[in-house]
Short mmCIF file of C-alpha atoms and ligand atoms in Angstrom, two decimals:
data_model
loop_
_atom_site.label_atom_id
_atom_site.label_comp_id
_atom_site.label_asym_id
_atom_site.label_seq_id
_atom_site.Cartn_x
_atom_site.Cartn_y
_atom_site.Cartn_z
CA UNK A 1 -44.85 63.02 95.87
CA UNK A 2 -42.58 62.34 93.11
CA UNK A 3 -42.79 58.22 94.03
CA UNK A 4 -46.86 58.49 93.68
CA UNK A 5 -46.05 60.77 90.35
CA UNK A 6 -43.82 57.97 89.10
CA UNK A 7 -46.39 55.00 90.18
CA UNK A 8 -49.30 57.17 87.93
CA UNK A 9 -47.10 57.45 85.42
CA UNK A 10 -46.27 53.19 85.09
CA UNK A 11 -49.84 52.88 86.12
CA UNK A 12 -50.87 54.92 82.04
CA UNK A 13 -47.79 53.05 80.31
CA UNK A 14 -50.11 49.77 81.47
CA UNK A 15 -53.11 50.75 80.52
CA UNK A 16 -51.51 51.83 77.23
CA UNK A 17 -49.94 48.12 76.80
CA UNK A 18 -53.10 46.99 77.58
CA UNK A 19 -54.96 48.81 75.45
CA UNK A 20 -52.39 48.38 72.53
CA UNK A 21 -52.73 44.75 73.41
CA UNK A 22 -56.17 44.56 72.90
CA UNK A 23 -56.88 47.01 70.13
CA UNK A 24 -53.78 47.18 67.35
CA UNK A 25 -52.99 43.74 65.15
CA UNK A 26 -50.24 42.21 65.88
CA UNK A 27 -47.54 40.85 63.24
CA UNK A 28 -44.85 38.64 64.15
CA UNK A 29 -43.03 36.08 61.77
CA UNK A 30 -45.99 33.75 61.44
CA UNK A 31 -44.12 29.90 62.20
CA UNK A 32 -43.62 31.27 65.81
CA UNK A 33 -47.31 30.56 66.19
CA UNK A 34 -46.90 27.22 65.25
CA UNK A 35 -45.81 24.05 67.31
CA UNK A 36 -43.04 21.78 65.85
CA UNK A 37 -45.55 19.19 64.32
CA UNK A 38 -47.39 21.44 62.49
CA UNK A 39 -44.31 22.85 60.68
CA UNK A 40 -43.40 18.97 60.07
CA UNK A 41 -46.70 18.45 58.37
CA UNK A 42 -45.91 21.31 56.35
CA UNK A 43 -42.54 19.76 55.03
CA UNK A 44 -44.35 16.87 54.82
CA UNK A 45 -47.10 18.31 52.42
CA UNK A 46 -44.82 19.83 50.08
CA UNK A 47 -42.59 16.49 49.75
CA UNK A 48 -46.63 15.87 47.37
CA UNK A 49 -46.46 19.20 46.08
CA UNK A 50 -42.91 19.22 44.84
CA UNK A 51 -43.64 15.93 42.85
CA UNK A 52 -46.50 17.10 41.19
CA UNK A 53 -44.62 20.47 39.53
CA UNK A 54 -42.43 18.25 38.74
CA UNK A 55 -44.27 15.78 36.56
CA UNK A 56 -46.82 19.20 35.91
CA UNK A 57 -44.95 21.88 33.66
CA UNK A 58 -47.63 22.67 31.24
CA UNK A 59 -51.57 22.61 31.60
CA UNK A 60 -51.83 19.56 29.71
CA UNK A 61 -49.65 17.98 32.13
CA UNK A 62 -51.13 18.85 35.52
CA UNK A 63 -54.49 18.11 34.29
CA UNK A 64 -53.30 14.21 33.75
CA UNK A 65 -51.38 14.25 36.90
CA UNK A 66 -54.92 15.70 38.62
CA UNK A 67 -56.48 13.18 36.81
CA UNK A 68 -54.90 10.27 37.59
CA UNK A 69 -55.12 11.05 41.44
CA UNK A 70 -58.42 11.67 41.46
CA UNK A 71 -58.75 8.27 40.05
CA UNK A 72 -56.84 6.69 42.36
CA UNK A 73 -58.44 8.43 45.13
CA UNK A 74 -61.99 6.86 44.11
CA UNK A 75 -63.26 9.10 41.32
CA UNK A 76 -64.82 8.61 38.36
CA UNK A 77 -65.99 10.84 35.23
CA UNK A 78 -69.18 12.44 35.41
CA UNK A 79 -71.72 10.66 33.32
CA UNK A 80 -75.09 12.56 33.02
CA UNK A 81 -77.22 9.96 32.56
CA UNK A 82 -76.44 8.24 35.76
CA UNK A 83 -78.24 9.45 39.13
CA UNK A 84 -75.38 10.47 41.66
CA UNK A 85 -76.00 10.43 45.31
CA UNK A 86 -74.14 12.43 48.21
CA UNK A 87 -70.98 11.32 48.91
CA UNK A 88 -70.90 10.33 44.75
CA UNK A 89 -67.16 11.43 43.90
CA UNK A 90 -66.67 12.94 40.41
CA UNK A 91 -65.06 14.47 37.76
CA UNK A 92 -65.19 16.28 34.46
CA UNK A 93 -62.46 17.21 32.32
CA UNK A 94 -62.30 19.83 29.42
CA UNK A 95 -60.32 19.28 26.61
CA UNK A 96 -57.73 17.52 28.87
CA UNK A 97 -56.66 21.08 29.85
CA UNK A 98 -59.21 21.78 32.53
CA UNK A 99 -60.79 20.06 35.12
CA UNK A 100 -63.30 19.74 37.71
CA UNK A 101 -63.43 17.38 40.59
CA UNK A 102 -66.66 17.48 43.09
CA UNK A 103 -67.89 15.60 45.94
CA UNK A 104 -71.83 15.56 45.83
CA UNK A 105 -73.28 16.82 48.99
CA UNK A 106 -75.95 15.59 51.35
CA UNK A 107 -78.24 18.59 49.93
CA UNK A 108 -76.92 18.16 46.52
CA UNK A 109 -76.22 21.93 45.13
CA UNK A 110 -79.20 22.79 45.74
CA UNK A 111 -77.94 25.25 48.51
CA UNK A 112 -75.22 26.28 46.78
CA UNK A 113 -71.87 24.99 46.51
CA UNK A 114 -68.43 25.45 47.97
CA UNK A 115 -66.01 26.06 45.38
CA UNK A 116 -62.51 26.49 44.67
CA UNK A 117 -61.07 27.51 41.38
CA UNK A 118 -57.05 28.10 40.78
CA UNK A 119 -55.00 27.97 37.15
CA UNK A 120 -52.87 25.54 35.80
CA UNK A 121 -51.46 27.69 32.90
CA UNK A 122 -47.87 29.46 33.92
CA UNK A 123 -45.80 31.98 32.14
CA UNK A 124 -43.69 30.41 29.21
CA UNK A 125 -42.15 30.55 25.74
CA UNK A 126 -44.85 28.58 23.04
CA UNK A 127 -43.74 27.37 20.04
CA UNK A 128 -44.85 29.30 16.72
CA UNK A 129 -46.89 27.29 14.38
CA UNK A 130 -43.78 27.68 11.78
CA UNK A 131 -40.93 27.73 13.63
CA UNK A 132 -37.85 25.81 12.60
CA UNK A 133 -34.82 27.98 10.71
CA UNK A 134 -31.46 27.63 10.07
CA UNK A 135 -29.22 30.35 10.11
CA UNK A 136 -25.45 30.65 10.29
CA UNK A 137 -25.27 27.15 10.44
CA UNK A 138 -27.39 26.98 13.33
CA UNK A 139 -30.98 25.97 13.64
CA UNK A 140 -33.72 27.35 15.85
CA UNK A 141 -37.07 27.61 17.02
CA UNK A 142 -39.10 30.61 17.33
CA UNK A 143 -41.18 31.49 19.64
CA UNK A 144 -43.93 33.11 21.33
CA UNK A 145 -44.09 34.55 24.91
CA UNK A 146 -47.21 33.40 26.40
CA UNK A 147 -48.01 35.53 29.90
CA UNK A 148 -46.66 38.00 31.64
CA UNK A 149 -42.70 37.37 31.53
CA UNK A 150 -39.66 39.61 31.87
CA UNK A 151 -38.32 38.53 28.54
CA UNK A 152 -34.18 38.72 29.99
CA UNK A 153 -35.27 36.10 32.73
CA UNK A 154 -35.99 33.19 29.96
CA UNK A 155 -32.31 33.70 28.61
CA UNK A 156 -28.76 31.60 28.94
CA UNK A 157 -30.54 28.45 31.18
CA UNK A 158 -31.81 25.09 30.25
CA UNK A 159 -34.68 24.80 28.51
CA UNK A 160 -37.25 21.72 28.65
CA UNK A 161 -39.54 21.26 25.08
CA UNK A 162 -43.38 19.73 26.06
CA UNK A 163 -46.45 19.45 24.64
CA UNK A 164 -48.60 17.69 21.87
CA UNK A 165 -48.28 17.13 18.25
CA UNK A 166 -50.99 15.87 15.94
CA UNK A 167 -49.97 14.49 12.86
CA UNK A 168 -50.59 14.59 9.14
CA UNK A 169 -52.27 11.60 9.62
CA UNK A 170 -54.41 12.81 12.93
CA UNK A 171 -52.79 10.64 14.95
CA UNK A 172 -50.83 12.53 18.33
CA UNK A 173 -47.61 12.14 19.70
CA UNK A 174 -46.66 13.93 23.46
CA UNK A 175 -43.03 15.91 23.93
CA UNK A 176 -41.54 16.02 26.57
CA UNK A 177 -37.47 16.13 26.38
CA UNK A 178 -34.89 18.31 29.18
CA UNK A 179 -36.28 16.74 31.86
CA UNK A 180 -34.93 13.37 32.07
CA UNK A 181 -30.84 14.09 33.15
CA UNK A 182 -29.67 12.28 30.29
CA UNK A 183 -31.99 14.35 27.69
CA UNK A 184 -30.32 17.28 25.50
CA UNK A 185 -31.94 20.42 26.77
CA UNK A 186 -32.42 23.88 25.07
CA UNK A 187 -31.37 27.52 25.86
CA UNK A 188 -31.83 31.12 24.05
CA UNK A 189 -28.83 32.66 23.72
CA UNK A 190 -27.87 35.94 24.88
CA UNK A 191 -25.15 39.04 24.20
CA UNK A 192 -22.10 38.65 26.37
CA UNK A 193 -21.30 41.91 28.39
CA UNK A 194 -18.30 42.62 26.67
CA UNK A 195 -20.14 43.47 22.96
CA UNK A 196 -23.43 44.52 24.93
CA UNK A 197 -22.43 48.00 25.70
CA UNK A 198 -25.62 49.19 23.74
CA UNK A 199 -28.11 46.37 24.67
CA UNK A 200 -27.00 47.22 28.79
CA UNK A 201 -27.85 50.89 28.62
CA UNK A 202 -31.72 49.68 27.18
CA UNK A 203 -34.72 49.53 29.46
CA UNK A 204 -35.16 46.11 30.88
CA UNK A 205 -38.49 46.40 28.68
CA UNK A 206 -36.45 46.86 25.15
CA UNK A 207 -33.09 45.00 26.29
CA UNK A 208 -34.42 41.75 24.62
CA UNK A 209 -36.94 41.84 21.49
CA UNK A 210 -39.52 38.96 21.50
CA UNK A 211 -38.44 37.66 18.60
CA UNK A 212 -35.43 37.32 19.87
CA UNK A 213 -36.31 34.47 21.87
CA UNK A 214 -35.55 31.70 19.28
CA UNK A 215 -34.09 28.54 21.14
CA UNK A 216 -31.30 26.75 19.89
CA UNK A 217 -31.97 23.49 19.55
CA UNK A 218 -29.02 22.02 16.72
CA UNK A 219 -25.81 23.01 15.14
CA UNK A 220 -24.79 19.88 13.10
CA UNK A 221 -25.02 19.11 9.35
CA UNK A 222 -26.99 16.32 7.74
CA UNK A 223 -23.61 14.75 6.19
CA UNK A 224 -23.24 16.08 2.15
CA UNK A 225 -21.82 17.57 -0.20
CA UNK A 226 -24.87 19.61 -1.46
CA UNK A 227 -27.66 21.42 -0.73
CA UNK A 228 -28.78 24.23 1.87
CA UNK A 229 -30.27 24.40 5.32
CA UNK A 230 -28.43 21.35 6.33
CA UNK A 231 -28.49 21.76 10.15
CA UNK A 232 -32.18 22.39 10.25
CA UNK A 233 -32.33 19.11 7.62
CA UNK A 234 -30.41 16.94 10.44
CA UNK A 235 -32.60 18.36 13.54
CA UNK A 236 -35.89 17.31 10.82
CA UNK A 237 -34.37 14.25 10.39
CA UNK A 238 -33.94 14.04 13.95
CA UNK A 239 -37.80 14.66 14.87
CA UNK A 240 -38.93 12.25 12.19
CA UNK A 241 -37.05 9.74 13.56
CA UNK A 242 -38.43 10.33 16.94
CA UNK A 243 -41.59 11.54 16.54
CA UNK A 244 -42.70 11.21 12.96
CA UNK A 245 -43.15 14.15 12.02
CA UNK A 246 -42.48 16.32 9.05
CA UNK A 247 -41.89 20.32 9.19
CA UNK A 248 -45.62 20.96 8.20
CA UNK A 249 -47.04 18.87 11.32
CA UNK A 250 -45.85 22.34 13.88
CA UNK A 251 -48.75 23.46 12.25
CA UNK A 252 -51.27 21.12 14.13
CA UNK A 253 -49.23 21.58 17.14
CA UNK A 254 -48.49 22.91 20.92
CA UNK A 255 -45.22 22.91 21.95
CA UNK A 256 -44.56 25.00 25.26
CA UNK A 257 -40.98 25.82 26.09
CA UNK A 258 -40.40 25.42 30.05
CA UNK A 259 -37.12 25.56 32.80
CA UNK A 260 -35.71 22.13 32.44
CA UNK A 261 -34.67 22.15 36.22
CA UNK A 262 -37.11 20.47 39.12
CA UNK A 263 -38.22 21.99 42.02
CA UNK A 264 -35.45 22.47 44.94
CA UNK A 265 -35.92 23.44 48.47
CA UNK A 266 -34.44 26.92 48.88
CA UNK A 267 -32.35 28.08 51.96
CA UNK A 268 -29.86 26.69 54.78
CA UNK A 269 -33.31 25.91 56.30
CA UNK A 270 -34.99 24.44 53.71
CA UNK A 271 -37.80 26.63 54.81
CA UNK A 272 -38.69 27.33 50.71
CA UNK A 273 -39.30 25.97 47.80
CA UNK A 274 -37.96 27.42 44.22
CA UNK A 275 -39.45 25.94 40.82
CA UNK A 276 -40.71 26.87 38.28
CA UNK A 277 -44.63 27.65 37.62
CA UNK A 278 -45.80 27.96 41.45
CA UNK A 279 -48.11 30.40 39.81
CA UNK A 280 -50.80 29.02 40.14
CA UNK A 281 -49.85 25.23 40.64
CA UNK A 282 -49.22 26.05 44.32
CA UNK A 283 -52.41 26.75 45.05
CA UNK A 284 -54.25 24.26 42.13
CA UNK A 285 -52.26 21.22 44.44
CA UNK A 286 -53.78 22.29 47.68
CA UNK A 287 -57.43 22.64 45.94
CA UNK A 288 -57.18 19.76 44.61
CA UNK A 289 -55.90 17.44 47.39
CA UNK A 290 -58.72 19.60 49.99
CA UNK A 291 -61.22 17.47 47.44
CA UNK A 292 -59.17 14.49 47.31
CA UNK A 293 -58.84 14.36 50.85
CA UNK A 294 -62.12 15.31 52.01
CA UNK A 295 -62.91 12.25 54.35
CA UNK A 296 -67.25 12.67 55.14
CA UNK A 297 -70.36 13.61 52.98
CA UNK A 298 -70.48 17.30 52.50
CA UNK A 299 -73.77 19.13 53.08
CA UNK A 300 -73.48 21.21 50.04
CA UNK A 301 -71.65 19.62 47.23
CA UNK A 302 -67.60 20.70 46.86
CA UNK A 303 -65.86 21.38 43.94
CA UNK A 304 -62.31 22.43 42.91
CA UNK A 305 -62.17 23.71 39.23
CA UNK A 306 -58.53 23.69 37.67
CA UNK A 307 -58.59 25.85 34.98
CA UNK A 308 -56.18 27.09 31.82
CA UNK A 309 -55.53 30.23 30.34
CA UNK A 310 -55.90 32.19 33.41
CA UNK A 311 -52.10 33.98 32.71
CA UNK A 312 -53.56 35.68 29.03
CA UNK A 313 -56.83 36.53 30.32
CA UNK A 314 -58.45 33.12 30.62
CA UNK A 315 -60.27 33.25 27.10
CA UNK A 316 -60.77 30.47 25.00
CA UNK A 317 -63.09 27.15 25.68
CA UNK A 318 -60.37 25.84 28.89
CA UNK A 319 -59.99 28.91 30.49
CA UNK A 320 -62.85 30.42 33.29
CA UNK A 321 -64.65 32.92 30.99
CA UNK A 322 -65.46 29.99 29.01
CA UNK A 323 -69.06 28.29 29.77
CA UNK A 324 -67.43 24.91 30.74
CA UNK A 325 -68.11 25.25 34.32
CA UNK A 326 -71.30 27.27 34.09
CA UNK A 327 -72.76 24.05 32.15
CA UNK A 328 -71.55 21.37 34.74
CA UNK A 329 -73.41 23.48 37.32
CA UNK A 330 -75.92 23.46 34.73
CA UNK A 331 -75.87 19.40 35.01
CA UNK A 332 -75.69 19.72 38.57
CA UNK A 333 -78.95 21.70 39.33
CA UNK A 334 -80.76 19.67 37.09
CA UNK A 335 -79.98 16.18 39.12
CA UNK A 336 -81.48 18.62 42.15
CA UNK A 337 -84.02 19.74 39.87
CA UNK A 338 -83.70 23.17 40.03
CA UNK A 339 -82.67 25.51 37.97
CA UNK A 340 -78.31 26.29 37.60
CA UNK A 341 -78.44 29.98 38.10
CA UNK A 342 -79.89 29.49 42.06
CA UNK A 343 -77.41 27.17 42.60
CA UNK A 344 -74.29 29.85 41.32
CA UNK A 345 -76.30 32.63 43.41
CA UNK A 346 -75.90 30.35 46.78
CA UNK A 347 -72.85 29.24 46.45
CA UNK A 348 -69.51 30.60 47.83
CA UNK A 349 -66.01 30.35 45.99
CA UNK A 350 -62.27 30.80 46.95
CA UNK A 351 -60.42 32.31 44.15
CA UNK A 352 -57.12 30.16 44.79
CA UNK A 353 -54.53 32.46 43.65
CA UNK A 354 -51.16 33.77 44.52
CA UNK A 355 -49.65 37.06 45.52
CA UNK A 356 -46.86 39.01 45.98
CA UNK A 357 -44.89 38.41 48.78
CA UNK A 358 -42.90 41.36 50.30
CA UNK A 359 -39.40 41.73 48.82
CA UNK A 360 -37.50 43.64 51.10
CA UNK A 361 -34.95 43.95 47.94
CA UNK A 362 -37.44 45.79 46.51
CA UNK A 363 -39.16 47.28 49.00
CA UNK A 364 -40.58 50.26 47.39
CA UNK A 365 -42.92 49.23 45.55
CA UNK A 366 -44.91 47.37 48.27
CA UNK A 367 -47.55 49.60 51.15
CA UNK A 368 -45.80 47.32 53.74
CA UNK A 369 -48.44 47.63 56.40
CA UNK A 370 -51.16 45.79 52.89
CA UNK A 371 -48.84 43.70 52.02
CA UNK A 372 -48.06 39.67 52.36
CA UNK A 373 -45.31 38.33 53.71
CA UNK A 374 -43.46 34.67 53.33
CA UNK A 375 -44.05 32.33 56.12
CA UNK A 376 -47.55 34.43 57.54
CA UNK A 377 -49.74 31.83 56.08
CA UNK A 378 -52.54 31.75 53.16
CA UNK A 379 -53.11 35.51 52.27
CA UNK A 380 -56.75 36.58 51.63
CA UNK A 381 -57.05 39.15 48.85
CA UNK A 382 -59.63 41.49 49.29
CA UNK A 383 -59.31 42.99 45.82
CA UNK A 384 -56.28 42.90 42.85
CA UNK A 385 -57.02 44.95 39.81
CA UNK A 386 -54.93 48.06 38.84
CA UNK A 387 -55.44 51.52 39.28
CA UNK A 388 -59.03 52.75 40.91
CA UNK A 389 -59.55 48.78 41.76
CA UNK A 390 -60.17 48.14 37.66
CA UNK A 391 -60.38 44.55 36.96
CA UNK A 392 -61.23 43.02 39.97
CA UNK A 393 -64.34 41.41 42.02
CA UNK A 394 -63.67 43.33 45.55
CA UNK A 395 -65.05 41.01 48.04
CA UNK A 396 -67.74 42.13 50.32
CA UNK A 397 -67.21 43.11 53.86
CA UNK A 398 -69.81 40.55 54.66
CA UNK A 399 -67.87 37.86 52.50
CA UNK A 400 -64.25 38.59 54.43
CA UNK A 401 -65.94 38.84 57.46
CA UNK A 402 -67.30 35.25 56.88
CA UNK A 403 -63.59 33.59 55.47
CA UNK A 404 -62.08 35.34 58.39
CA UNK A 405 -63.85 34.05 60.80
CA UNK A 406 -63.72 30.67 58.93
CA UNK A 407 -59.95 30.45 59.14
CA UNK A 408 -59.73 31.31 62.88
CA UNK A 409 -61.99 29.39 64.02
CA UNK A 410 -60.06 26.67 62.30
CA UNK A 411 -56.74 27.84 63.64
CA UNK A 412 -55.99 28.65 59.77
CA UNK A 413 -52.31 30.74 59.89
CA UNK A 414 -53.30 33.82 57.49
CA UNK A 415 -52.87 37.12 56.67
CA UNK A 416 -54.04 39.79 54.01
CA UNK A 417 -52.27 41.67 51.57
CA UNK A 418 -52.54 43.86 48.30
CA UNK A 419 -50.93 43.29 45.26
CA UNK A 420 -48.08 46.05 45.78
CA UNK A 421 -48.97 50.01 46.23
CA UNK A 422 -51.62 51.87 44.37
CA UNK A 423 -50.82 52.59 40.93
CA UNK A 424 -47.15 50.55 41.21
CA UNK A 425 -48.73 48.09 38.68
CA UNK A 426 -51.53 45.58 39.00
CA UNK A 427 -53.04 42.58 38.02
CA UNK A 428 -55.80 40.61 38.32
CA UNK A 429 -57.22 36.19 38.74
CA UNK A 430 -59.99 34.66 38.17
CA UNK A 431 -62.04 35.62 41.03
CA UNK A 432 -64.15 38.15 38.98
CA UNK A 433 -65.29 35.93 36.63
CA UNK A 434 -66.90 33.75 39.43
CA UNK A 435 -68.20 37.15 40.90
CA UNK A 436 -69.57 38.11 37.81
CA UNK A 437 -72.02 34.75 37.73
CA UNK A 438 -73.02 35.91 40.70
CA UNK A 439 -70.67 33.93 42.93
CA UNK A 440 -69.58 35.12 46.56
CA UNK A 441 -65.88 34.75 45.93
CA UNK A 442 -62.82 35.81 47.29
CA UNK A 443 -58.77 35.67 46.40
CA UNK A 444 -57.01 33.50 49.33
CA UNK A 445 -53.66 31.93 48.07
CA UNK A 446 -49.45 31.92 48.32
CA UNK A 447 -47.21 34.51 49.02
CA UNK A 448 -44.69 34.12 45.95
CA UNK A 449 -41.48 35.98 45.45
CA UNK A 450 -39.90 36.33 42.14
CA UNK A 451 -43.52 35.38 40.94
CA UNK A 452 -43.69 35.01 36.49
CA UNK A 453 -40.27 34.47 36.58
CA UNK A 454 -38.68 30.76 35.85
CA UNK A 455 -37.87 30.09 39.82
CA UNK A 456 -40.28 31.34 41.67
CA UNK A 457 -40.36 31.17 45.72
CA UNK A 458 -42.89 29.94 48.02
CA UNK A 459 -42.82 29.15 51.96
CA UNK A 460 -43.58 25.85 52.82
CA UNK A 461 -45.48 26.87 55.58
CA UNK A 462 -47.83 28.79 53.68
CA UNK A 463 -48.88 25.99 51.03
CA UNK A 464 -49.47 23.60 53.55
CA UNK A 465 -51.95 26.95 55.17
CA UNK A 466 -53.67 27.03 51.76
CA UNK A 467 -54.55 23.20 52.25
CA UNK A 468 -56.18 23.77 55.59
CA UNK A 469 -57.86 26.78 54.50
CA UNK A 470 -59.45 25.07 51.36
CA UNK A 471 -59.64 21.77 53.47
CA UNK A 472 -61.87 24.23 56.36
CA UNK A 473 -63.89 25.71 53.83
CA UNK A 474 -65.11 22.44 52.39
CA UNK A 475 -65.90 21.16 55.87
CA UNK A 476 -68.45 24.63 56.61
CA UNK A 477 -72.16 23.11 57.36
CA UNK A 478 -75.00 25.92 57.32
MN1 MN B 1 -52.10 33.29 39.14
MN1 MN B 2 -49.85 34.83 37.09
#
């Protein structure tokens, strides 16, 4: 009796493994899944991606790096008054801060088109249009936060200086001096502990004022016997020797204020990847190459838009509010002869976009059974947003049942998350403004940790996921 009672009893436990088997997800550390080869092609992948954010700290840059690739990889600039055929490969760049690269498809756009879209902008410190001041005998440059940044992080480390002047005399001159090992770099100072008794018992939030963030950039004389402001005379001198420039030409210019250091593989096991700016270049280099790469003739023309001003709301004429890309579909429809709002209502878009990876150091802030973890693969975002899901596109059932689907059948590594627990915080990409032209669209990107900050952290496993994913995606035939 008690043997049978026993034998029942093993008999339930099994049909409870089974069922558990069958029924509940399953999460294990997601590079077990994957054979030794893929995880080399992973490495292998980033080796590309850790070149290009290096030679792509501001938008300006990683448009010209995007550029020049595309070039190289058999594109040429869209020219409306040619006739393009499928297979035609093509670009269009906007303001040399944004950019779109396409593949025309053996039905044109006609059905749609697959789309990706990620940002090229990242958190930094921009120069004011009047910055340069001498005080104490030391001269500085004030600036202006641009993005979402913990203003403490940007203190006490080398600073990089890039961007674009134009002159009195219209002509432009490009910055770009840290970088090189033998440049000078920059740094903004900050209190040491022993006189900061006041500034330590602040809320991060209030610890350092914006305007505090002035970089030091010069602290010797022009050599005299008169006059004042001689240390900001000498750094003048300086940039007119250089560059040309007098004080008044800041005025006509952007000057973004970056780390100096390049991207380093983090860990014993080199299994990461620190640098600065992975927001949202880690997911605009996998975009782009999917296009780059793509070997055939689509059925429905691809596209990957790389887009600016995505981290301050993306307003202005580069960023994806602007009515830059709804006019290239525009151009599009009307080589297919239709009109450009049935092409926008066919087509289907990944929002290429980060998101927070679980940090167990800060663990309370995450739901950890919604959220994204390092080395699970590309995470699909179902919604960002803040509070009661403001701010945010919210993908259909029918549209994550369709990328879903797409990535296993495709043997795509991936996983879901939320951006951190209800009403912890919130935030939001650029996927609504695609939904809002009536785009299916949905967020799919990297796990970050330490994301806005200057070194943020990525698996390399889970770029190389976002490729594939994208690369898929392309590939889908009706
Ligand atoms: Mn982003
Ligand atoms: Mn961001």
């Amino acid at each position: 009796m008690l043997v049978d009672k026993d034998n029942s009893k093993n008999k339930q436990k099994n049909e409870a493994e089974k069922l558990r088997e069958s029924l509940f997800m399953k999460r294990t550390h997601g590079t077990i899944s994957l054979d030794k080869e893929k995880q080399n092609e992973a490495d292998t992948f980033c080796e590309g991606y850790k070149n290009f954010i290096n030679e792509s700290k501001t938008e300006r840059e990683a448009i010209a790096f995007a550029i020049d690739m595309a070039q190289k990889a058999g594109f040429s600039e869209f020219n409306l008054n040619k006739n393009y055929r499928p297979g035609d490969k093509i670009y269009c760049v906007n303001r040399g801060k944004a950019l779109i690269v396409a593949i025309i498809g053996r039905n044109g756009a006609k059905n749609g088109a697959q789309i990706a879209v990620a940002h090229i902008d990242s958190p930094r410190l921009d120069i004011k249009p009047n910055p340069l001041y001498e005080v104490s005998d030391l001269a500085l440059l004030k600036t202006h936060y641009y993005g979402g940044i913990k203003k403490y992080q940007w203190t006490a480390m080398p600073l990089a200086l890039h961007g674009k002047i134009i002159k009195r005399d219209g002509t432009a001159v490009d910055v770009m001096l840290g970088e090189d090992e033998n440049d000078p770099v920059f740094c903004v100072t900050d209190l040491l502990p022993h006189l900061a008794k006041e500034q330590l018992t602040k809320p991060l939030q209030k610890a350092i004022d914006a305007e505090n963030l002035s970089v030091l950039v010069g602290s010797r004389p022009f050599r005299t016997d008169t006059g004042s402001e001689l240390v900001k005379l000498n750094v003048m001198k300086i940039l007119n020797e250089k560059y040309g420039i007098i004080e008044s030409d800041f005025l006509s210019a952007e000057l973004e204020i970056v780390p100096a250091f390049k991207a380093r593989d983090v860990g014993f096991d080199r299994s990461m990847i620190g640098a600065y700016g992975h927001d949202d270049r880690v997911c605009a280099y996998p975009s782009l190459m999917a296009v780059l790469d793509y070997k055939w003739v689509p059925e429905k023309t691809i596209i990957t838009v790389l887009a600016d001003k995505e981290e301050i709301g993306s307003d202005g004429n580069t960023g994806m509010k602007s009515a830059f890309f709804r006019y290239f579909i525009a151009d599009l429809a009307k080589l297919d002869g239709v009109d450009y709002r049935h092409v926008l209502t066919k087509s289907m878009c990944l929002s290429a976009d980060v998101n927070a990876a679980f940090d167990p150091l800060y663990s309370t802030v995450y739901d950890q059974a919604n959220s994204c973890y390092l080395n699970n693969g590309v995470v699909i975002t179902k919604y960002t947003g803040s509070g009661g899901k403001y701010g945010t596109s919210d993908a259909s059932a029918e549209f994550m049942g369709y990328i879903r689907n797409l990535l296993e059948k495709n043997n795509v590594l991936w996983q879901t998350g939320e951006l951190g627990k209800v009403d912890a915080g919130g935030g939001g990409t650029i996927a609504k403004y695609m939904a809002n032209l009536d785009v299916n669209v949905v967020d799919l990107g990297v796990p970050v940790l330490s994301m806005h900050s200057p070194f943020e952290v990525v698996a390399k496993v889970d770029v190389y996921m976002t490729y594939k994913a994208i690369s898929a995606f392309f590939c889908e035939e009706d």
